[in-house]
XYZ file of C-alpha atoms in Angstrom:
188
model
C 230.762 -14.697 21.115
C 229.695 -11.400 19.656
C 226.343 -11.146 17.920
C 226.511 -9.577 14.464
C 226.351 -5.776 14.428
C 223.923 -5.877 11.516
C 221.788 -8.477 9.721
C 221.856 -9.034 5.988
C 219.149 -10.617 3.857
C 221.327 -13.679 3.357
C 220.816 -17.142 4.790
C 223.303 -19.966 5.278
C 222.767 -23.666 5.830
C 225.683 -25.461 7.440
C 225.486 -29.236 7.120
C 227.695 -30.464 9.957
C 227.957 -29.482 13.577
C 231.558 -30.659 13.688
C 234.530 -28.300 14.134
C 234.553 -27.076 10.511
C 230.795 -26.494 10.429
C 230.807 -24.621 13.740
C 233.735 -22.438 12.667
C 231.994 -21.632 9.374
C 228.736 -20.860 11.176
C 230.465 -18.474 13.560
C 232.255 -16.603 10.745
C 229.142 -16.248 8.612
C 227.097 -15.137 11.611
C 229.638 -12.375 12.302
C 229.019 -11.155 8.748
C 225.313 -10.759 9.509
C 224.198 -13.865 7.646
C 221.369 -15.811 9.281
C 222.820 -19.243 9.964
C 221.220 -22.611 10.649
C 223.427 -25.606 11.443
C 222.108 -29.071 10.569
C 223.511 -32.346 11.834
C 222.310 -35.939 11.992
C 223.560 -36.202 15.562
C 221.533 -34.880 18.471
C 224.667 -33.133 19.790
C 227.233 -30.806 18.283
C 230.927 -31.573 17.948
C 231.231 -34.293 15.326
C 234.190 -36.515 16.155
C 234.937 -34.312 19.172
C 231.654 -35.579 20.596
C 231.702 -39.146 19.339
C 235.328 -40.294 19.189
C 237.601 -38.100 21.309
C 237.942 -39.732 24.736
C 236.346 -37.886 27.638
C 239.682 -37.625 29.456
C 240.872 -35.386 26.605
C 237.743 -33.284 26.152
C 235.086 -32.407 28.679
C 231.759 -32.663 26.818
C 230.451 -29.744 28.892
C 232.686 -27.513 26.746
C 230.703 -28.515 23.653
C 227.416 -27.789 25.404
C 228.772 -24.377 26.457
C 229.924 -23.723 22.887
C 226.428 -24.450 21.567
C 224.882 -22.093 24.121
C 227.280 -19.304 23.116
C 226.579 -19.845 19.410
C 222.823 -19.773 20.023
C 223.168 -16.575 22.050
C 225.038 -15.052 19.102
C 222.044 -15.860 16.871
C 222.956 -19.180 15.272
C 220.139 -21.716 15.034
C 220.545 -25.476 15.247
C 218.542 -28.261 13.661
C 220.059 -31.341 15.227
C 219.034 -34.960 14.720
C 218.238 -33.950 11.126
C 218.743 -36.219 8.173
C 219.802 -34.384 5.042
C 218.644 -36.468 2.119
C 218.598 -35.493 -1.545
C 215.269 -33.661 -1.252
C 216.286 -31.717 1.858
C 219.630 -30.816 0.275
C 217.822 -29.500 -2.796
C 215.562 -27.391 -0.557
C 218.574 -25.998 1.316
C 220.256 -25.117 -1.980
C 217.203 -23.198 -3.162
C 216.508 -21.322 0.078
C 220.013 -20.262 1.144
C 222.658 -17.937 -0.202
C 225.382 -20.141 1.284
C 225.489 -23.914 1.689
C 228.459 -25.443 3.516
C 228.981 -29.193 3.583
C 231.459 -30.177 6.284
C 231.125 -33.940 6.319
C 234.430 -34.573 8.077
C 236.189 -37.856 8.748
C 233.403 -40.105 9.924
C 234.764 -43.423 8.690
C 237.707 -45.511 9.733
C 240.343 -46.343 7.159
C 241.430 -49.913 6.668
C 245.091 -50.747 6.291
C 244.228 -54.081 4.631
C 246.084 -56.440 6.932
C 245.383 -60.159 6.983
C 243.032 -60.992 9.842
C 241.409 -57.582 10.167
C 237.994 -59.262 9.890
C 238.640 -61.515 12.895
C 236.791 -61.234 16.192
C 238.486 -58.779 18.519
C 239.959 -56.649 15.726
C 238.431 -53.176 15.602
C 238.826 -50.058 13.506
C 239.954 -47.153 15.698
C 237.168 -44.618 15.126
C 234.427 -47.235 15.376
C 235.896 -48.582 18.608
C 236.306 -45.124 20.163
C 232.735 -44.231 19.173
C 231.474 -47.427 20.814
C 233.372 -46.604 24.009
C 232.101 -42.999 24.018
C 228.554 -44.289 23.550
C 228.949 -46.024 26.919
C 229.430 -49.558 25.615
C 232.563 -50.272 27.616
C 233.739 -53.687 28.619
C 236.624 -54.596 30.849
C 239.868 -55.464 29.102
C 241.486 -56.372 32.402
C 244.819 -58.154 31.841
C 244.081 -58.694 28.136
C 246.878 -57.949 25.676
C 245.926 -55.217 23.215
C 247.997 -54.200 20.199
C 247.276 -50.816 18.651
C 248.606 -50.427 15.123
C 249.566 -46.877 14.194
C 251.264 -43.878 15.683
C 248.900 -40.965 15.270
C 246.729 -39.249 17.855
C 243.846 -41.667 17.232
C 246.103 -44.670 17.840
C 247.391 -43.128 21.062
C 243.796 -42.377 22.114
C 242.967 -46.058 21.573
C 245.990 -47.126 23.601
C 245.085 -44.818 26.480
C 241.441 -45.934 26.493
C 242.415 -49.618 26.373
C 244.806 -49.092 29.276
C 242.063 -47.382 31.282
C 239.903 -50.454 30.621
C 242.631 -52.631 32.155
C 244.494 -53.915 29.097
C 248.208 -54.439 28.709
C 248.863 -52.253 25.671
C 251.520 -52.308 22.972
C 251.616 -49.666 20.238
C 253.047 -51.019 16.979
C 254.313 -48.414 14.538
C 256.352 -48.861 11.364
C 258.873 -46.128 12.103
C 260.963 -44.771 14.923
C 259.257 -43.253 17.952
C 260.520 -39.838 16.851
C 258.430 -40.246 13.680
C 255.119 -40.859 15.448
C 252.308 -38.682 14.140
C 250.942 -38.186 17.648
C 252.040 -35.143 19.576
C 254.854 -35.609 22.053
C 252.506 -34.617 24.839
C 250.034 -37.376 23.919
C 252.829 -39.963 23.787
C 254.036 -38.828 27.220
C 250.520 -39.117 28.637
C 250.189 -42.607 27.134
C 253.418 -43.701 28.790
C 252.248 -42.356 32.130
C-alpha cells in the first residue's frame, strides 16, 4: 500500500477494524490524514476474523493486511473498549470519526423452539467454532435454516465436523442468496 505523499494536520479515529473500517482508514491515509484504528478485538478483520470459516479465508491474509497498513502509516489500538468517555475524547481530538460497527449480532427468525438446546444462531455458532471450541457432530443430523452465504458456511462447517446436513430454505434453489460457487462447494 502506498504511504501518503504528504501529511495534513488532520487526524482520524476509525472505530472498527472490520472491512469498512479498514477501507476507510486506507482511503483517509492516502489523503494524508493521520489515522488510528480502534477495535475491541485484539485482531483486525471483524467478522472476517471471527465468523468466516478458515477454509474460506486464511487468517494470515488479515495479518499481512495489518502489516501493510502499518507500513503505510496507519496506527492500530486493538483490544480497546470505546465507551462514552473515550468516544467523547475521540470526537474532540479528531477531524474525522468513523463508526463502522458492522453486523456483530445474529438475527432471530422467531421460530418456535429456537430457545431449545442444540439450536444455535449462525453468527454465534460460527464465532464459537472459529474460537476453537469445536465438538464432533459425527453422524448427527443438522438442519441449517436459510439460504445465504452464512447458512452455507454453517452447513459446510457442520459437515466438516461430521454431521449429516440438510439446508432448509423457503424458496427454490435458484433463489438462494448464497453464491452459486458456495452452493457448489457445499454440495461437494
